[in-house]
Structures are given as structure tokens and as C-alpha cells.
Amino acid sequence: MDEQKIFRISFFPHIRDKASTSRIMLDVIIALLPAAAFGVYNFGWRALLLILICTATCMLSELLWDVCMRRRIMLRDMSAVVTGLILALNLPPTLDWWAAVIGSVFAIVVVKMLFGGLGQNFMNPAVAAKCFLMISFAGRMNTFVFQNVASATPLEVLKAGGNVDLLQMFLGNTSGAIGETSALALLIGAVYLFIRRIIDFRIPLFYILTVVVYISIYSMITRGGIDGTFLAAHLLSGGLLLGAFYMATDYVTSPVSPSGRIIYAVILGLLTCTFRLFGSAAGSVAYAILIGNLLAPLIEKVTRRKTFGKGAHLK
Amino acid sequence: MKKDTIFKRLYHGILIENPSVVLCLGLCPTLAVTTTAKNGLAMGIVTAAVLILSEFVISLLKRIIPKKDRMIVYVLIAACWTTIVQLVLNAYFPDISESLGIFVALTAVNGLIFGRADGYAIENNPFLSIFDGIGFGIGYTLIITILGAIREILGIGTIFGIRIIPDGYTLSIAALAPGAFFLLACLIAIANKIKGGRRV
């Protein structure tokens, strides 16, 4: 590793920055804290317990893997904490602790470490673990209890044709996964990420924009006009904001080129809405991001910037 | 070249060149029908039977099979034996035949059979070919049964129908296609570890 300190080999222009993996991860953790805090306030101590279990299991499994495989222990980069936190925020507060442990171990060991650790994983570990848990424990993952009453998430209410309270959805006093209910808390965190320049605006913007366009067209066809409540409820519910700002923007699994990011975000939006409106509402954001992650290398290849002067003589 | 023996054939088939985890032949049934240990075992035995019989016949006919058209002859021979095995299965074990479904018929085009027919039976004598078939058949059956057992324990919570894990605590992804890929990959990793970098 010392060689890297002596030689810094890269293409010009060189931009020096103090950014490091651990600093970026720390910023993401800070940005997620409002949502996590609101989740604990909303769902009580069980939510806190799940967040702690997921984070601890992720860190522990990364540590154990590094020790067993005689790798350098990279726990200090805090990516395991982020994975655990995002996974926990995606879980229903009533989930059994052992299912959360299984999900965390799957995220770190199978999705991240088996493929070479941070930077090598082809899927977002937290999203993959969420889908893994949704397939494995469909019943447990779709039971949402809010204020001691089993209740449907706003998205399920919407799908069944019921009415939702938009203000409560914005504030987060609804049923759902720990971190996805409060749009306000997620937006506060997102603003922090933008100020710290951690995430690119393109992915969340075009993701949400695509959802707006898709839902508008859908409601124009099926309801004879754009239904503002329906549209707003779709934007505020089902972890769309959590997915758009925190999960889809993962550096490792999203394309690098600006145009690639737009394509990626549009694909995510189309998939999410298709899953929501024509399939089962549960986990549509997670599945969309998973498919988007798998397409990312292809998008990267298509949108690669041409080397200056290359290919011009062929025309 | 060292002299080929019965023992060497068995050893290669079961361990050194295990069809499932080393050569990765015939993965379609390996992944598709291994939802339970019983299905895995049945599929393994069906494949082994077709493999042994096909290798024997191909080895007998090796002088008259034209080199250029050998694949079509392999398909014909394998399809004949598959039909016979399938009829036997239908007659005596209808429930197993039901649960294996189309995959019994697909044994006729299993890569393992062509791999061994072209890789061994066509160049060697019928007696050793039978043991080649037995070795590779056992190797295949072993892995497919282990995979079926693991998937049954994790996914359904039973082993050969006996309940081990209480209902509601099972990892149902193991019974689905993604689980089959994950677990087969784990078995291949273990096999690579045991072989320790030795070449086939």
C-alpha cells in the first residue's frame, strides 16, 4: 500500500481533495440519522434494536471475514455501518431479530466480501439483502404494525383504492419500514448530502422525475386527468425517497458518466412505477435498484466518453 | 501414460473430475430438480443409469460410429436409454416421475452424457467405460443429493420428508432458483478448497 503514497498515477487534470471513503461514509451516516431517529420515535425501541443489530452484525461479519481470510481489516472505512443502517431502515419494525441478522450477514458476506469487498460488489449489499429477505420471509417482511395495530402501508392503501393523508405521509406518521415513512427526515438528510457534495443530483432528480411523468401518464389514462393526491402519495411512499437519495446513488453500483447516470435513473423510475402499478407494491424500489445495479456496467459501456480525436477519421 | 484401471475411473469420476462441482456438466437438472433430497437422489440415479448404459453401448459401437456424425449417434443412444428409464420410472415410481417432470426426458440431452461419451467411451473398451459411467454417475448423484438435502433443510425445513426446522423459520429462498445457484457455488468453492489448486 505504501507504493500508492509515493506514486499517484492518474489522468490529468488532477484534482486534490480531502475526501476519503470513511469521510464520505460518515456523511452518509449523518444524513441517515434524521430518518433513523424518526423511525425510532415512530416505531419505538424495536426499531432502535433492529438498527443496532443490523449495524453490529454487518461490522462483525466484515471483521470476521477479514480475519478469517487474512485480509487487511477495512472496518475503518465504515461502509459496513452504512450497509447495516440502510438495511435496517428498509426493514419493517416488527421483523424478528434473527431475520435481520441473516440479512446482514448475507449483505456483507455474500454480496460484498465474496466479490472482493468494497468497490467490487456488483449490487448494493443492503438492497440485495432486502430482496433476499423479501423472498425468504415474505410474510414477516410484509407485516407492518403501526401504533400497535397491524396496518397497511400507504402504498398498499393506495393500491387498494383507499385515501391517504398526505401531510401525515410527509411527516412520517404512517405505517411502513423503519426509515421510509418520513419524507421530511429523508429530505433533511438529502439536503445535507447535497451541501457536502456527496451525491450527484442527476440520479435522484431523474429518478423522481421519471416517476412523476410515469404516474401522470398512468393517471391520465386510467383516471382521466392528473390526480395530484395520487401523484404526491406515490412520491412520498414506499421508500422512493430513501431509494432515490441513499440507495440508488451508491458509488460502487451506479454508472460514473453523467449521461449514464441519467439513463440509469430513468430506468429505475420506469421499473419502479411498472412494479408498483402493475405488480405487487412491496419492494418495488428495491427490485428496481437491483436490476439497475446489474445494468450499470452495460450503461457505463454504452456511455463511455470517446478519447479525444479517436474515431473522427472513420467518418 | 499410466494404465487405466477400474479404481482410477471411480476415483476420477467421484473426486478428481466430479461432473457437478469440477467439470460443471449437466447443471440444468442440478439446479432445477434439487428442491428436495429425494428428487436429487432420484435424478442422480436416473442420470447415472442412462450414463452407464449409453457409455457401454457407445463404447461397443465405437468402430462403426462415423467420426463426423458421432454427436447424432450419441443423442440417439442416450434418447433410447432415457426412454427406457423413463418408462420404468413411470411404471414403478409414478410419484417420483411426477415430481421430476420434464427433466427425466431431458437426460437425453444432458451434457454429462456427451462429455463422457466423447471424452472417454469412444476411445476406450466397454468394460472400463461401464466403470467410467459408474464413477461419474456416483459423483453426480452424490453432489445432486447433497445439494438437494441442503436446499430441503434450509428451504422446506425437512430432510427426506422428516421435519428438522419448525415451519415458519425456513429460508424459502433456498428452495427457489437463486438459492440453488448460491448453494451450488458454495459447493464448488468447497470442492476447489479440497482439491487445493490441483489441475484436472
PDB file of C-alpha atoms in Angstrom, chain A residues 4-152:
ATOM      1  CA  GLN A   4       0.344   4.258  -3.642  1.00  0.00           C
ATOM      2  CA  LYS A   5       1.517   7.054  -1.422  1.00  0.00           C
ATOM      3  CA  ILE A   6       4.665   7.575  -3.450  1.00  0.00           C
ATOM      4  CA  PHE A   7       3.186   7.322  -6.906  1.00  0.00           C
ATOM      5  CA  ARG A   8      -0.115   8.896  -7.763  1.00  0.00           C
ATOM      6  CA  ILE A   9      -0.775   7.729 -11.269  1.00  0.00           C
ATOM      7  CA  SER A  10      -3.905   9.042 -12.917  1.00  0.00           C
ATOM      8  CA  PHE A  11      -5.071  11.025 -15.913  1.00  0.00           C
ATOM      9  CA  PHE A  12      -4.898  14.806 -15.771  1.00  0.00           C
ATOM     10  CA  PRO A  13      -6.284  17.199 -14.690  1.00  0.00           C
ATOM     11  CA  HIS A  14      -5.558  16.277 -11.117  1.00  0.00           C
ATOM     12  CA  ILE A  15      -7.991  17.484  -8.535  1.00  0.00           C
ATOM     13  CA  ARG A  16      -6.826  17.174  -4.970  1.00  0.00           C
ATOM     14  CA  ASP A  17      -9.497  16.710  -2.372  1.00  0.00           C
ATOM     15  CA  LYS A  18      -9.605  15.708   1.239  1.00  0.00           C
ATOM     16  CA  ALA A  19     -12.455  13.299   0.553  1.00  0.00           C
ATOM     17  CA  SER A  20     -11.820   9.795   1.775  1.00  0.00           C
ATOM     18  CA  THR A  21     -14.014   6.710   1.892  1.00  0.00           C
ATOM     19  CA  SER A  22     -14.505   6.987   5.626  1.00  0.00           C
ATOM     20  CA  ARG A  23     -15.386  10.683   5.431  1.00  0.00           C
ATOM     21  CA  ILE A  24     -17.986  10.031   2.702  1.00  0.00           C
ATOM     22  CA  MET A  25     -19.440   7.114   4.622  1.00  0.00           C
ATOM     23  CA  LEU A  26     -19.586   9.225   7.753  1.00  0.00           C
ATOM     24  CA  ASP A  27     -21.504  11.885   5.840  1.00  0.00           C
ATOM     25  CA  VAL A  28     -23.982   9.297   4.612  1.00  0.00           C
ATOM     26  CA  ILE A  29     -24.444   8.060   8.174  1.00  0.00           C
ATOM     27  CA  ILE A  30     -25.050  11.620   9.382  1.00  0.00           C
ATOM     28  CA  ALA A  31     -27.537  12.152   6.572  1.00  0.00           C
ATOM     29  CA  LEU A  32     -29.398   8.980   7.544  1.00  0.00           C
ATOM     30  CA  LEU A  33     -29.615   9.902  11.225  1.00  0.00           C
ATOM     31  CA  PRO A  34     -32.788  12.054  10.981  1.00  0.00           C
ATOM     32  CA  ALA A  35     -34.624   9.209   9.239  1.00  0.00           C
ATOM     33  CA  ALA A  36     -33.296   6.684  11.754  1.00  0.00           C
ATOM     34  CA  ALA A  37     -34.196   8.928  14.695  1.00  0.00           C
ATOM     35  CA  PHE A  38     -37.678   9.450  13.335  1.00  0.00           C
ATOM     36  CA  GLY A  39     -38.047   5.691  12.826  1.00  0.00           C
ATOM     37  CA  VAL A  40     -37.170   5.084  16.472  1.00  0.00           C
ATOM     38  CA  TYR A  41     -39.590   7.836  17.560  1.00  0.00           C
ATOM     39  CA  ASN A  42     -42.322   6.431  15.339  1.00  0.00           C
ATOM     40  CA  PHE A  43     -41.952   2.714  15.997  1.00  0.00           C
ATOM     41  CA  GLY A  44     -40.367   2.597  19.446  1.00  0.00           C
ATOM     42  CA  TRP A  45     -37.491   0.588  20.862  1.00  0.00           C
ATOM     43  CA  ARG A  46     -37.894  -2.317  18.438  1.00  0.00           C
ATOM     44  CA  ALA A  47     -36.765  -0.061  15.611  1.00  0.00           C
ATOM     45  CA  LEU A  48     -33.704   1.032  17.589  1.00  0.00           C
ATOM     46  CA  LEU A  49     -32.920  -2.592  18.373  1.00  0.00           C
ATOM     47  CA  LEU A  50     -33.131  -3.575  14.703  1.00  0.00           C
ATOM     48  CA  ILE A  51     -30.879  -0.697  13.656  1.00  0.00           C
ATOM     49  CA  LEU A  52     -28.291  -1.683  16.258  1.00  0.00           C
ATOM     50  CA  ILE A  53     -28.495  -5.382  15.381  1.00  0.00           C
ATOM     51  CA  CYS A  54     -28.081  -4.774  11.650  1.00  0.00           C
ATOM     52  CA  THR A  55     -25.185  -2.367  12.079  1.00  0.00           C
ATOM     53  CA  ALA A  56     -23.412  -4.570  14.607  1.00  0.00           C
ATOM     54  CA  THR A  57     -23.891  -7.730  12.536  1.00  0.00           C
ATOM     55  CA  CYS A  58     -22.614  -6.057   9.391  1.00  0.00           C
ATOM     56  CA  MET A  59     -19.495  -4.784  11.144  1.00  0.00           C
ATOM     57  CA  LEU A  60     -18.893  -8.072  12.907  1.00  0.00           C
ATOM     58  CA  SER A  61     -19.282 -10.179   9.770  1.00  0.00           C
ATOM     59  CA  GLU A  62     -16.925  -7.898   7.849  1.00  0.00           C
ATOM     60  CA  LEU A  63     -14.376  -8.100  10.671  1.00  0.00           C
ATOM     61  CA  LEU A  64     -14.656 -11.887  10.905  1.00  0.00           C
ATOM     62  CA  TRP A  65     -14.348 -12.274   7.138  1.00  0.00           C
ATOM     63  CA  ASP A  66     -11.237 -10.103   7.021  1.00  0.00           C
ATOM     64  CA  VAL A  67      -9.689 -12.008   9.905  1.00  0.00           C
ATOM     65  CA  CYS A  68     -10.549 -15.453   8.533  1.00  0.00           C
ATOM     66  CA  MET A  69      -9.381 -14.592   5.013  1.00  0.00           C
ATOM     67  CA  ARG A  70      -6.273 -12.833   6.331  1.00  0.00           C
ATOM     68  CA  ARG A  71      -7.198  -9.622   4.582  1.00  0.00           C
ATOM     69  CA  ARG A  72      -6.385  -6.155   5.777  1.00  0.00           C
ATOM     70  CA  ILE A  73      -9.127  -5.124   8.176  1.00  0.00           C
ATOM     71  CA  MET A  74     -11.015  -2.349   6.435  1.00  0.00           C
ATOM     72  CA  LEU A  75     -13.609  -1.753   9.099  1.00  0.00           C
ATOM     73  CA  ARG A  76     -12.403   1.821   9.498  1.00  0.00           C
ATOM     74  CA  ASP A  77     -13.899   2.867   6.154  1.00  0.00           C
ATOM     75  CA  MET A  78     -17.319   2.491   7.814  1.00  0.00           C
ATOM     76  CA  SER A  79     -19.006   1.128   4.702  1.00  0.00           C
ATOM     77  CA  ALA A  80     -20.311  -1.775   6.789  1.00  0.00           C
ATOM     78  CA  VAL A  81     -22.058   0.680   9.108  1.00  0.00           C
ATOM     79  CA  VAL A  82     -23.752   2.328   6.141  1.00  0.00           C
ATOM     80  CA  THR A  83     -24.850  -1.042   4.757  1.00  0.00           C
ATOM     81  CA  GLY A  84     -26.270  -2.079   8.136  1.00  0.00           C
ATOM     82  CA  LEU A  85     -28.022   1.236   8.632  1.00  0.00           C
ATOM     83  CA  ILE A  86     -29.603   1.312   5.175  1.00  0.00           C
ATOM     84  CA  LEU A  87     -30.696  -2.311   5.518  1.00  0.00           C
ATOM     85  CA  ALA A  88     -32.273  -1.620   8.917  1.00  0.00           C
ATOM     86  CA  LEU A  89     -34.122   1.413   7.592  1.00  0.00           C
ATOM     87  CA  ASN A  90     -35.598  -0.813   4.897  1.00  0.00           C
ATOM     88  CA  LEU A  91     -36.936  -3.405   7.316  1.00  0.00           C
ATOM     89  CA  PRO A  92     -40.371  -3.468   8.912  1.00  0.00           C
ATOM     90  CA  PRO A  93     -40.051  -2.629  12.630  1.00  0.00           C
ATOM     91  CA  THR A  94     -41.663  -5.892  13.696  1.00  0.00           C
ATOM     92  CA  LEU A  95     -39.130  -8.129  11.940  1.00  0.00           C
ATOM     93  CA  ASP A  96     -37.569 -10.805  14.127  1.00  0.00           C
ATOM     94  CA  TRP A  97     -34.001 -10.102  15.157  1.00  0.00           C
ATOM     95  CA  TRP A  98     -32.631 -13.337  13.674  1.00  0.00           C
ATOM     96  CA  ALA A  99     -34.023 -12.493  10.249  1.00  0.00           C
ATOM     97  CA  ALA A 100     -32.218  -9.141  10.453  1.00  0.00           C
ATOM     98  CA  VAL A 101     -29.017 -10.994  11.361  1.00  0.00           C
ATOM     99  CA  ILE A 102     -29.380 -13.350   8.392  1.00  0.00           C
ATOM    100  CA  GLY A 103     -29.979 -10.393   6.089  1.00  0.00           C
ATOM    101  CA  SER A 104     -26.943  -8.504   7.389  1.00  0.00           C
ATOM    102  CA  VAL A 105     -24.655 -11.497   7.047  1.00  0.00           C
ATOM    103  CA  PHE A 106     -25.942 -12.076   3.513  1.00  0.00           C
ATOM    104  CA  ALA A 107     -25.332  -8.428   2.617  1.00  0.00           C
ATOM    105  CA  ILE A 108     -21.748  -8.381   3.816  1.00  0.00           C
ATOM    106  CA  VAL A 109     -20.507 -11.910   3.201  1.00  0.00           C
ATOM    107  CA  VAL A 110     -22.295 -12.967   0.019  1.00  0.00           C
ATOM    108  CA  VAL A 111     -22.890  -9.701  -1.808  1.00  0.00           C
ATOM    109  CA  LYS A 112     -19.879  -7.676  -0.710  1.00  0.00           C
ATOM    110  CA  MET A 113     -16.970  -9.767   0.543  1.00  0.00           C
ATOM    111  CA  LEU A 114     -17.283 -12.783  -1.758  1.00  0.00           C
ATOM    112  CA  PHE A 115     -16.916 -10.445  -4.713  1.00  0.00           C
ATOM    113  CA  GLY A 116     -13.859  -8.732  -3.277  1.00  0.00           C
ATOM    114  CA  GLY A 117     -15.084  -6.228  -0.714  1.00  0.00           C
ATOM    115  CA  LEU A 118     -15.950  -2.569  -1.023  1.00  0.00           C
ATOM    116  CA  GLY A 119     -15.717  -1.330  -4.594  1.00  0.00           C
ATOM    117  CA  GLN A 120     -16.045  -4.783  -6.119  1.00  0.00           C
ATOM    118  CA  ASN A 121     -19.635  -5.582  -5.224  1.00  0.00           C
ATOM    119  CA  PHE A 122     -21.856  -5.580  -8.295  1.00  0.00           C
ATOM    120  CA  MET A 123     -25.020  -4.963  -6.321  1.00  0.00           C
ATOM    121  CA  ASN A 124     -25.791  -2.676  -3.446  1.00  0.00           C
ATOM    122  CA  PRO A 125     -25.413  -5.040  -0.441  1.00  0.00           C
ATOM    123  CA  ALA A 126     -28.250  -3.501   1.565  1.00  0.00           C
ATOM    124  CA  VAL A 127     -30.682  -3.613  -1.361  1.00  0.00           C
ATOM    125  CA  ALA A 128     -29.708  -7.175  -2.246  1.00  0.00           C
ATOM    126  CA  ALA A 129     -30.188  -8.207   1.384  1.00  0.00           C
ATOM    127  CA  LYS A 130     -33.599  -6.572   1.457  1.00  0.00           C
ATOM    128  CA  CYS A 131     -34.682  -8.512  -1.635  1.00  0.00           C
ATOM    129  CA  PHE A 132     -33.160 -11.681  -0.175  1.00  0.00           C
ATOM    130  CA  LEU A 133     -35.229 -11.221   2.984  1.00  0.00           C
ATOM    131  CA  MET A 134     -38.344 -10.366   0.999  1.00  0.00           C
ATOM    132  CA  ILE A 135     -38.080 -13.592  -0.961  1.00  0.00           C
ATOM    133  CA  SER A 136     -37.162 -15.661   2.076  1.00  0.00           C
ATOM    134  CA  PHE A 137     -39.576 -14.275   4.630  1.00  0.00           C
ATOM    135  CA  ALA A 138     -42.367 -12.829   2.520  1.00  0.00           C
ATOM    136  CA  GLY A 139     -44.855 -12.919   5.384  1.00  0.00           C
ATOM    137  CA  ARG A 140     -42.611 -11.350   8.010  1.00  0.00           C
ATOM    138  CA  MET A 141     -41.314  -8.687   5.648  1.00  0.00           C
ATOM    139  CA  ASN A 142     -44.797  -7.543   4.676  1.00  0.00           C
ATOM    140  CA  THR A 143     -46.331  -7.299   8.119  1.00  0.00           C
ATOM    141  CA  PHE A 144     -46.382  -3.682   9.171  1.00  0.00           C
ATOM    142  CA  VAL A 145     -47.518  -2.730  12.645  1.00  0.00           C
ATOM    143  CA  PHE A 146     -48.096   0.916  13.435  1.00  0.00           C
ATOM    144  CA  GLN A 147     -49.164   2.108  16.889  1.00  0.00           C
ATOM    145  CA  ASN A 148     -49.790  -1.484  17.973  1.00  0.00           C
ATOM    146  CA  VAL A 149     -52.209  -2.109  15.133  1.00  0.00           C
ATOM    147  CA  ALA A 150     -51.379  -4.126  12.054  1.00  0.00           C
ATOM    148  CA  SER A 151     -51.962  -1.681   9.254  1.00  0.00           C
ATOM    149  CA  ALA A 152     -51.309  -1.408   5.558  1.00  0.00           C
TER     150      ALA A 152
END
